[in-house]
Coordinates of C-alpha atoms in Angstrom, one line a residue:
L1 CA -17.4 -15.2 5.2
A2 CA -14.4 -17.1 6.4
A3 CA -13.6 -20.3 8.2
A4 CA -10.1 -20.3 9.8
S5 CA -8.1 -23.0 11.4
R6 CA -4.8 -22.4 13.2
G7 CA -1.7 -24.5 13.4
V8 CA 2.1 -24.3 13.9
V9 CA 4.4 -25.1 10.9
G10 CA 8.1 -25.1 11.4
G11 CA 7.8 -23.2 14.7
V12 CA 5.8 -20.4 13.1
R13 CA 2.1 -19.9 13.7
V14 CA 0.1 -19.8 10.4
R15 CA -3.5 -19.6 9.4
A16 CA -5.2 -21.7 6.7
T17 CA -8.2 -19.7 5.5
D18 CA -11.1 -20.8 3.3
V19 CA -12.8 -17.6 2.1
R20 CA -15.8 -17.8 0.0
S21 CA -16.4 -14.2 -0.9
S22 CA -15.7 -10.6 0.1
W23 CA -18.4 -9.3 -2.3
D24 CA -21.4 -7.7 -0.7
A25 CA -24.5 -5.6 -1.6
A26 CA -22.4 -2.4 -1.8
C27 CA -20.1 -4.1 -4.3
D28 CA -23.1 -5.0 -6.4
R29 CA -24.3 -1.4 -6.4
V30 CA -20.9 0.1 -7.2
D31 CA -20.4 -2.6 -9.9
R32 CA -23.8 -1.7 -11.5
A33 CA -22.9 2.0 -11.5
L34 CA -19.6 1.4 -13.2
R35 CA -21.3 -0.8 -15.8
K36 CA -23.8 2.0 -16.6
K37 CA -21.0 4.5 -17.0
T38 CA -19.0 2.4 -19.4
A39 CA -22.2 1.4 -21.4
S40 CA -23.2 5.0 -21.9
A41 CA -19.9 6.3 -23.1
S42 CA -16.7 5.1 -24.7
R43 CA -14.0 4.1 -22.3
R44 CA -11.6 6.8 -21.5
V45 CA -8.2 5.4 -20.7
P46 CA -5.8 7.9 -19.1
A47 CA -2.9 9.0 -21.3
P48 CA 0.6 7.6 -20.5
R49 CA 2.7 9.7 -18.2
V50 CA 6.1 11.1 -19.1
L51 CA 8.5 8.4 -17.8
V52 CA 11.7 9.3 -16.0
A53 CA 13.0 5.8 -15.5
E54 CA 12.3 2.2 -16.4
L55 CA 11.9 1.0 -12.8
G56 CA 11.0 3.0 -9.7
V57 CA 9.2 2.9 -6.4
V58 CA 6.3 5.1 -5.5
Y59 CA 5.0 6.3 -2.1
A60 CA 2.0 8.4 -1.3
A61 CA 1.5 10.8 1.6
A62 CA -1.6 12.8 2.7
G63 CA -2.8 14.5 5.9
T64 CA -0.7 16.4 8.3
A65 CA 3.0 16.9 9.0
D66 CA 2.6 14.5 11.9
F67 CA 2.1 11.7 9.4
A68 CA 5.3 12.6 7.6
R69 CA 7.2 12.6 10.9
R70 CA 5.7 9.4 12.1
E71 CA 5.9 7.4 8.8
V72 CA 7.6 9.1 5.9
L73 CA 10.8 10.4 7.5
P74 CA 11.5 7.1 9.4
A75 CA 11.0 5.2 6.2
V76 CA 13.5 7.4 4.4
A77 CA 16.0 6.9 7.2
Y78 CA 15.5 3.1 6.9
L79 CA 15.9 3.1 3.1
R80 CA 19.0 5.3 3.3
G81 CA 20.4 2.6 5.6
L82 CA 20.0 0.1 2.7
G83 CA 22.1 2.4 0.6
L84 CA 19.1 3.5 -1.5
G85 CA 17.8 6.9 -2.6
R86 CA 19.1 9.8 -4.6
R87 CA 22.6 9.6 -3.3
G88 CA 22.5 5.9 -2.5
T89 CA 25.6 3.8 -2.6
Q90 CA 24.3 0.2 -2.5
L91 CA 23.5 -0.2 -6.3
D92 CA 25.5 0.7 -9.3
E93 CA 24.3 3.5 -11.6
E94 CA 22.9 1.0 -14.2
S95 CA 20.7 -0.8 -11.6
R96 CA 19.9 2.2 -9.4
V97 CA 16.2 2.5 -8.5
R98 CA 14.5 5.9 -8.3
F99 CA 12.0 6.8 -5.6
C100 CA 9.0 9.0 -6.1
L101 CA 6.8 10.7 -3.4
Y102 CA 3.3 11.8 -4.4
A103 CA 2.0 14.1 -1.7
E104 CA -0.6 16.6 -0.8
P105 CA 0.8 20.2 -1.0
R106 CA -0.6 21.0 2.4
L107 CA 1.5 18.2 4.0
L108 CA 4.7 19.3 2.3
G109 CA 4.0 22.9 3.2
A110 CA 3.7 22.1 6.9
L111 CA 7.2 20.6 7.2
T112 CA 10.2 22.4 8.4
E113 CA 12.9 23.5 5.9
A114 CA 15.2 20.7 7.2
E115 CA 12.5 18.1 6.8
R116 CA 11.8 19.1 3.3
A117 CA 15.5 19.0 2.5
E118 CA 15.6 15.5 3.8
L119 CA 12.8 14.4 1.4
D120 CA 14.3 16.4 -1.5
G121 CA 17.6 14.6 -0.9
F122 CA 16.1 11.2 -1.1
F123 CA 13.1 11.3 -3.5
D124 CA 13.5 11.9 -7.2
P125 CA 10.9 13.2 -8.1
I126 CA 8.5 14.6 -5.5
L127 CA 5.1 15.1 -7.2
R128 CA 2.4 17.3 -5.7
D129 CA -1.3 16.4 -6.0
D130 CA -3.2 19.0 -7.9
P131 CA -6.2 20.1 -5.8
D132 CA -7.6 22.0 -8.8
D133 CA -7.6 19.0 -11.1
A134 CA -10.8 19.3 -13.1
A135 CA -11.2 15.5 -13.3
T136 CA -11.5 15.0 -9.6
L137 CA -12.9 18.4 -8.5
H138 CA -16.4 16.9 -8.0
V139 CA -14.9 14.4 -5.6
R140 CA -13.0 16.9 -3.6
E141 CA -16.2 18.9 -2.9
T142 CA -17.9 15.9 -1.3
A143 CA -18.3 15.6 2.5
W144 CA -16.4 12.3 2.7
Y145 CA -13.2 13.8 1.2
A146 CA -12.7 15.9 4.3
N147 CA -12.0 12.6 6.2
V148 CA -8.2 12.3 6.2
K149 CA -8.1 8.5 6.1
A150 CA -10.5 8.4 3.2
R151 CA -8.6 11.1 1.4
A152 CA -5.3 9.3 1.9
K153 CA -6.7 6.3 0.1
F154 CA -7.8 8.5 -2.8
I155 CA -4.4 10.1 -3.0
K156 CA -2.8 6.7 -2.9
I157 CA -4.6 5.6 -6.1
R158 CA -3.8 9.0 -7.7
A159 CA -0.2 8.3 -6.9
M160 CA -0.2 5.1 -8.9
L161 CA -1.8 6.9 -11.8
A162 CA 0.9 9.5 -11.7
A163 CA 3.8 7.0 -11.4
P164 CA 6.6 8.3 -13.7
F165 CA 8.2 4.8 -14.2
A166 CA 7.5 2.1 -16.8
I167 CA 7.5 -0.5 -14.0
A168 CA 6.3 1.1 -10.8
V169 CA 6.4 -0.6 -7.4
F170 CA 3.9 1.1 -5.1
L171 CA 4.5 0.6 -1.3
D172 CA 2.5 1.7 1.7
F173 CA 4.8 3.1 4.4
D174 CA 4.1 0.1 6.7
S175 CA 5.6 -2.3 4.0
R176 CA 9.4 -2.5 4.6
P177 CA 11.9 -3.8 2.0
C178 CA 14.4 -6.4 3.2
T179 CA 17.1 -6.0 0.5
P180 CA 18.5 -3.2 -1.7
R181 CA 17.3 -5.0 -4.8
F182 CA 13.7 -5.5 -3.7
A183 CA 12.2 -3.5 -6.6
H184 CA 14.1 -5.6 -9.1
Q185 CA 13.0 -8.8 -7.4
L186 CA 9.4 -7.8 -7.3
A187 CA 9.5 -6.7 -11.0
D188 CA 11.0 -10.1 -11.9
H189 CA 8.2 -11.9 -10.1
A190 CA 5.7 -9.9 -12.0
R191 CA 7.3 -10.4 -15.5
R192 CA 7.7 -14.1 -15.1
G193 CA 4.5 -14.7 -13.1
S194 CA 3.1 -18.1 -14.2
S195 CA -0.1 -17.5 -12.2
S196 CA -1.4 -14.9 -14.6
I197 CA -5.2 -14.5 -14.5
I198 CA -6.6 -13.0 -17.7
R199 CA -10.1 -12.8 -19.2
G200 CA -11.4 -16.3 -19.8
G201 CA -9.2 -17.6 -17.1
T202 CA -6.9 -19.8 -19.3
G203 CA -3.6 -18.1 -18.2
T204 CA -2.5 -18.2 -21.8
A205 CA -2.7 -16.1 -24.9
A206 CA -5.1 -16.9 -27.8
D207 CA -2.4 -19.1 -29.4
G208 CA -2.0 -21.1 -26.2
V209 CA 1.4 -19.5 -25.3
A210 CA 1.7 -18.6 -21.6
R211 CA 1.9 -14.9 -20.9
S212 CA 5.2 -13.6 -19.6
S213 CA 4.3 -9.9 -19.5
F214 CA 1.8 -8.4 -17.1
D215 CA -0.4 -5.4 -16.3
V216 CA -0.6 -5.6 -12.5
A217 CA 0.9 -7.8 -9.8
L218 CA -0.6 -8.1 -6.3
T219 CA -0.9 -10.5 -3.4
N220 CA -4.0 -12.4 -2.6
K221 CA -5.5 -11.2 0.7
Y222 CA -6.3 -14.7 1.9
D223 CA -4.5 -18.0 2.0
G224 CA -6.1 -20.5 -0.4
Q225 CA -7.7 -17.8 -2.5
A226 CA -9.3 -19.4 -5.6
A227 CA -7.5 -19.2 -9.0
D228 CA -10.8 -19.2 -10.9
P229 CA -11.4 -15.7 -12.2
A230 CA -15.1 -15.8 -11.3
K231 CA -14.3 -16.5 -7.7
H232 CA -10.9 -14.8 -7.6
Y233 CA -12.4 -11.4 -8.2
A234 CA -15.1 -11.9 -5.6
L235 CA -12.2 -11.8 -3.1
E236 CA -10.1 -8.9 -2.1
H237 CA -6.4 -8.4 -2.9
N238 CA -4.0 -6.6 -0.6
S239 CA -2.9 -3.2 -1.9
A240 CA 0.1 -2.4 0.4
C241 CA 2.5 -3.6 -2.4
V242 CA 1.5 -3.3 -6.0
V243 CA 3.6 -3.8 -9.1
L244 CA 2.3 -1.9 -12.1
N245 CA 3.2 -1.9 -15.8
T246 CA 2.2 1.7 -16.4
T247 CA 2.8 1.5 -20.2
S248 CA -0.2 -0.8 -20.5
P249 CA -3.6 0.8 -21.4
A250 CA -5.2 -2.0 -19.3
T251 CA -3.2 -1.0 -16.2
R252 CA -4.2 2.7 -16.6
A253 CA -7.8 1.6 -17.2
L254 CA -7.7 -0.5 -14.0
L255 CA -6.4 2.5 -11.9
A256 CA -8.9 4.9 -13.3
T257 CA -11.7 2.4 -12.5
W258 CA -10.3 1.8 -9.0
L259 CA -10.3 5.6 -8.3
E260 CA -13.9 5.9 -9.6
A261 CA -15.0 2.8 -7.6
F262 CA -13.6 4.2 -4.4
A263 CA -15.5 7.5 -4.8
L264 CA -18.7 5.5 -5.7
F265 CA -18.3 3.4 -2.5
N266 CA -18.2 6.5 -0.4
E267 CA -21.2 8.0 -2.3
D268 CA -23.1 4.7 -1.8
R269 CA -22.1 4.6 1.9
A270 CA -23.6 8.1 2.4
R271 CA -26.9 7.1 0.7
H272 CA -27.3 3.7 2.4
R273 CA -25.7 4.1 5.8
S274 CA -28.0 3.2 8.7
T275 CA -26.8 5.9 11.1
P276 CA -25.6 9.4 10.4
S277 CA -22.5 8.8 12.5
L278 CA -21.1 6.1 10.2
P279 CA -17.8 7.3 8.9
P280 CA -16.7 7.3 5.2
M281 CA -15.2 4.3 3.6
T282 CA -11.4 4.3 4.4
R283 CA -10.5 0.9 2.9
D284 CA -9.4 0.9 -0.7
Q285 CA -9.4 -2.9 -1.2
P286 CA -13.2 -3.4 -1.8
A287 CA -12.9 -0.8 -4.6
L288 CA -9.9 -2.6 -6.0
M289 CA -11.8 -5.9 -6.0
V290 CA -14.6 -4.3 -8.1
A291 CA -12.2 -2.6 -10.4
L292 CA -10.3 -5.8 -11.0
R293 CA -13.4 -7.6 -12.1
R294 CA -14.6 -4.7 -14.3
T295 CA -11.3 -4.5 -16.0
A296 CA -10.9 -8.3 -16.5
E297 CA -14.4 -8.5 -18.0
D298 CA -14.2 -5.4 -20.2
D299 CA -14.0 -6.7 -23.8
R300 CA -13.4 -3.2 -25.2
L301 CA -9.8 -3.2 -24.1
S302 CA -7.5 -3.9 -27.0
D303 CA -5.7 -6.7 -25.2
V304 CA -6.5 -9.1 -22.4
F305 CA -6.0 -8.1 -18.8
R306 CA -2.9 -9.8 -17.3
H307 CA -2.9 -10.0 -13.6
V308 CA -0.2 -11.8 -11.6
D309 CA -0.4 -13.0 -8.0
L310 CA 2.9 -12.2 -6.2
P311 CA 4.3 -15.1 -4.2
A312 CA 3.6 -15.1 -0.5
T313 CA 7.3 -15.6 0.0
A314 CA 8.1 -12.3 -1.8
F315 CA 5.7 -9.9 -0.1
C316 CA 5.2 -11.5 3.3
R317 CA 1.9 -10.8 5.1
S318 CA 0.5 -12.4 8.2
K319 CA -2.6 -13.8 6.5
I320 CA -0.8 -15.7 3.7
S321 CA 2.9 -16.1 4.7
R322 CA 4.5 -18.6 7.1
S323 CA 6.8 -15.9 8.4
V324 CA 6.8 -12.1 8.2
S325 CA 10.5 -11.5 8.7
C326 CA 13.5 -10.5 6.6
D327 CA 15.4 -13.3 8.3
A328 CA 13.0 -15.8 6.7
G329 CA 14.0 -14.7 3.1
C330 CA 11.1 -12.2 2.5
E331 CA 11.8 -9.4 0.0
V332 CA 9.3 -7.0 1.5
V333 CA 7.5 -7.4 4.8
H334 CA 4.1 -6.0 5.8
K335 CA 3.8 -4.4 9.2
P336 CA 6.9 -5.9 10.6
Q337 CA 6.5 -3.9 13.9
K338 CA 3.3 -5.9 14.4
H339 CA 4.1 -9.3 13.0
D340 CA 7.9 -9.8 13.2
L341 CA 8.7 -11.3 16.6
A342 CA 12.3 -10.1 16.4
L343 CA 10.9 -6.5 16.6
K344 CA 8.4 -7.0 19.4
I345 CA 9.0 -5.6 22.9
F346 CA 7.7 -7.8 25.7
V347 CA 7.4 -6.5 29.2
V348 CA 7.1 -9.2 31.9
G349 CA 7.1 -8.4 35.6
A350 CA 5.4 -9.0 38.9
P351 CA 3.3 -6.2 40.5
R352 CA 5.3 -3.2 41.5
T353 CA 8.4 -4.1 39.5
G354 CA 8.0 -1.3 36.9
A355 CA 6.1 -3.2 34.1
D356 CA 3.3 -0.6 34.2
V357 CA 5.8 2.3 33.9
V358 CA 7.5 0.7 30.9
A359 CA 4.1 0.1 29.3
R360 CA 3.3 3.8 29.8
M361 CA 6.6 4.9 28.4
L362 CA 6.1 2.8 25.2
T363 CA 2.5 4.2 24.9
A364 CA 4.0 7.7 25.3
T365 CA 6.1 7.2 22.1
R366 CA 2.7 7.3 20.2
G367 CA 4.0 5.0 17.5
G368 CA 7.3 6.8 17.2
L369 CA 9.3 3.7 18.2
K370 CA 9.9 2.7 14.6
M371 CA 12.2 -0.1 14.1
G372 CA 12.7 -1.5 10.6
P373 CA 13.6 -5.1 9.8
R374 CA 17.2 -6.1 9.9
C375 CA 18.9 -6.1 6.5
C376 CA 21.8 -7.6 4.8
G377 CA 23.3 -9.3 7.8
G378 CA 23.5 -6.1 9.8
D379 CA 22.2 -5.6 13.4
D380 CA 21.1 -2.0 13.1
H381 CA 17.5 -0.9 13.0
S382 CA 16.2 2.0 10.9
G383 CA 15.3 5.1 12.7
G384 CA 17.4 4.1 15.7
A385 CA 18.3 7.6 16.7
F386 CA 14.7 8.7 16.2
S387 CA 13.4 5.8 18.3
A388 CA 16.0 6.3 21.0
A389 CA 15.1 10.0 21.3
R390 CA 11.4 9.2 21.7
L391 CA 12.1 6.6 24.3
V392 CA 14.4 8.9 26.3
D393 CA 11.7 11.6 26.2
A394 CA 9.2 9.0 27.6
V395 CA 11.6 8.0 30.4
L396 CA 12.2 11.6 31.4
S397 CA 8.5 12.3 31.3
E398 CA 7.9 9.4 33.7
R399 CA 10.6 10.6 36.1
H400 CA 9.1 14.1 36.0
K401 CA 5.7 12.7 37.0
K402 CA 7.2 10.8 39.9
R403 CA 9.0 13.9 41.2
R404 CA 5.7 15.8 41.2

């Protein structure tokens, strides 16, 4: 339930939102199921992963080769433009950030040799999801797992569990960094986050000293989201940018609970859906909301759960930030192609002046016109050659139609 009012601040349209709760009956059922599981058995916290670096960035990919060509490869081209990656030149060796891709084997196997070489030359390492993993075999045999959008969310959470970095920054492919040092900046926000929310809601340790370490750092989904834990975890958090302290048992417990909650949401949806045509749950944020509450309230963890809310000026999103643009000082922007006015294409024209043709050409790119946010004072956009090729193809296609 939300009541929203709109206004203009500093020339940028913003939304002030008063959200009471995202929690519904399905959340109650999943929460009860998780409580029963933890009450009947000792909590199993996943073992730590073998770490390859102190700080790194993790991406997840699932589905078909078309997804890799539409999202993964353009993102790699953009990040290379920032001087990042395996052979990046922007950062010195000491501060270099490694990038990990966690992907379905079927997606990687469908790529051309040149495309795989492009990924191998950027990511270090590339981890393959194990379809025979005994821990998730029961999930993979369910009907909802065949839905590629639902499966992609499951793989996303698996990617965070497999992150081989002590501090891991997870990004969706529609979240674009603005600076080469974005991972360091987000990690710094997480380490010194003064808005920590821990069990009991005091924001301090037992001795009254404010916490400086963290387990997970996220952004609130809504502007004005309450800081009180009882209300805070009845609201969703955005999961397109997540900073994780993977060395913490509480973090690993959260991720395992999140993975289980997502599967339970889909099982619950299959049992309670009102129509057979209702698709599986493809949003991971309700499951994250339930998992956050379960972890924060679990007194069997050896330490309190330390959750930090990232500033809306660091990871910029349309619901909570005044501007979604690298030019405004953001460190990472969410869906810049949708929300950054500098990247929008406007077609204005009277009838019979070609506006409809341009609109059809843009539609013909099928999302391939990928332009990243400007960085570091430069004027180039990522994926420029890729975008130009798609647009030229669309122009030639329109000309061919006219000749016929």
